[in-house]
Coordinates of C-alpha atoms in Angstrom, one line a residue:
X1 CA -6.0 13.3 13.6
X2 CA -7.0 12.9 17.2
X3 CA -4.3 13.9 19.7
X4 CA -5.4 11.3 22.3
X5 CA -3.5 8.1 22.6
X6 CA -6.8 5.9 22.7
X7 CA -8.5 7.9 19.8
X8 CA -5.4 7.2 17.7
X9 CA -5.5 3.5 18.3
X10 CA -9.1 3.5 17.8
X11 CA -8.9 5.1 14.2
X12 CA -6.2 2.5 13.4
X13 CA -8.6 -0.3 14.4
X14 CA -11.4 1.1 12.5
X15 CA -9.4 1.3 9.5
X16 CA -8.3 -2.1 9.7
X17 CA -11.7 -3.5 10.7
X18 CA -13.2 -1.5 7.5
X19 CA -10.6 -2.6 5.0
X20 CA -11.3 -6.2 6.2
X21 CA -15.3 -5.6 5.9
X22 CA -14.9 -4.4 2.4
X23 CA -12.6 -7.4 1.5
X24 CA -15.2 -10.0 2.8
X25 CA -18.1 -8.0 0.8
X26 CA -16.2 -8.1 -2.2
X27 CA -15.3 -11.9 -1.8
X28 CA -19.2 -12.7 -1.2
X29 CA -20.1 -10.4 -4.3
X30 CA -17.4 -12.2 -6.6
X31 CA -18.7 -15.7 -5.3
X32 CA -22.1 -14.8 -6.1
X33 CA -21.5 -13.6 -9.6
X34 CA -19.5 -16.6 -10.4
X35 CA -22.4 -18.7 -9.1
X36 CA -25.0 -16.8 -11.4
X37 CA -22.9 -16.8 -14.6
X38 CA -22.1 -20.4 -14.0
X39 CA -26.0 -21.2 -13.4
X40 CA -26.8 -19.4 -16.8
X41 CA -24.2 -20.9 -18.7
X42 CA -24.8 -24.5 -17.4
X43 CA -21.4 -25.0 -16.0
X44 CA -20.4 -28.3 -14.5
X45 CA -19.3 -27.0 -11.2
X46 CA -22.8 -24.9 -10.4
X47 CA -23.0 -26.8 -7.3
X48 CA -20.0 -26.2 -5.6
X49 CA -19.9 -22.7 -6.8
X50 CA -23.6 -21.9 -5.5
X51 CA -22.5 -23.6 -1.9
X52 CA -19.4 -21.5 -1.9
X53 CA -21.5 -18.6 -2.6
X54 CA -24.0 -19.5 0.0
X55 CA -21.3 -19.8 2.4
X56 CA -19.9 -16.4 1.9
X57 CA -23.5 -14.6 2.1
X58 CA -24.1 -16.3 5.2
X59 CA -20.7 -15.3 6.8
X60 CA -21.4 -11.6 5.5
X61 CA -24.9 -11.7 7.2
X62 CA -23.5 -13.1 10.2
X63 CA -21.0 -10.5 10.6
X64 CA -24.0 -7.9 9.6
X65 CA -22.0 -6.6 6.6
X66 CA -25.5 -7.3 4.8
X67 CA -29.0 -7.2 6.1
X68 CA -30.4 -10.7 6.8
X69 CA -33.4 -10.2 4.4
X70 CA -31.1 -9.4 1.3
X71 CA -28.9 -12.7 2.3
X72 CA -32.2 -14.4 2.3
X73 CA -33.1 -13.0 -1.0
X74 CA -29.7 -13.5 -2.6
X75 CA -29.7 -17.3 -1.6
X76 CA -33.1 -17.8 -2.8
X77 CA -32.1 -16.3 -6.3
X78 CA -29.1 -18.5 -6.3
X79 CA -31.2 -21.6 -5.4
X80 CA -33.8 -20.9 -8.1
X81 CA -33.8 -22.5 -11.3

């Protein structure tokens, strides 16, 4: 644990940001999995689930949680039939 006040604050903000990043990444993964399973099962709400997954992937890519090439690859897999 750091002794300097600014370093203590930095540790707190880093932990908070880390937990937010992990939560957002988990939301993205869940949305992609739901869309993929709906696509394989020919569910009725496939369009909305795919658009929701694409939205989560774009947000994660914008915040550099995933690489832009991975985002493009995931979106391509979602859109393909």
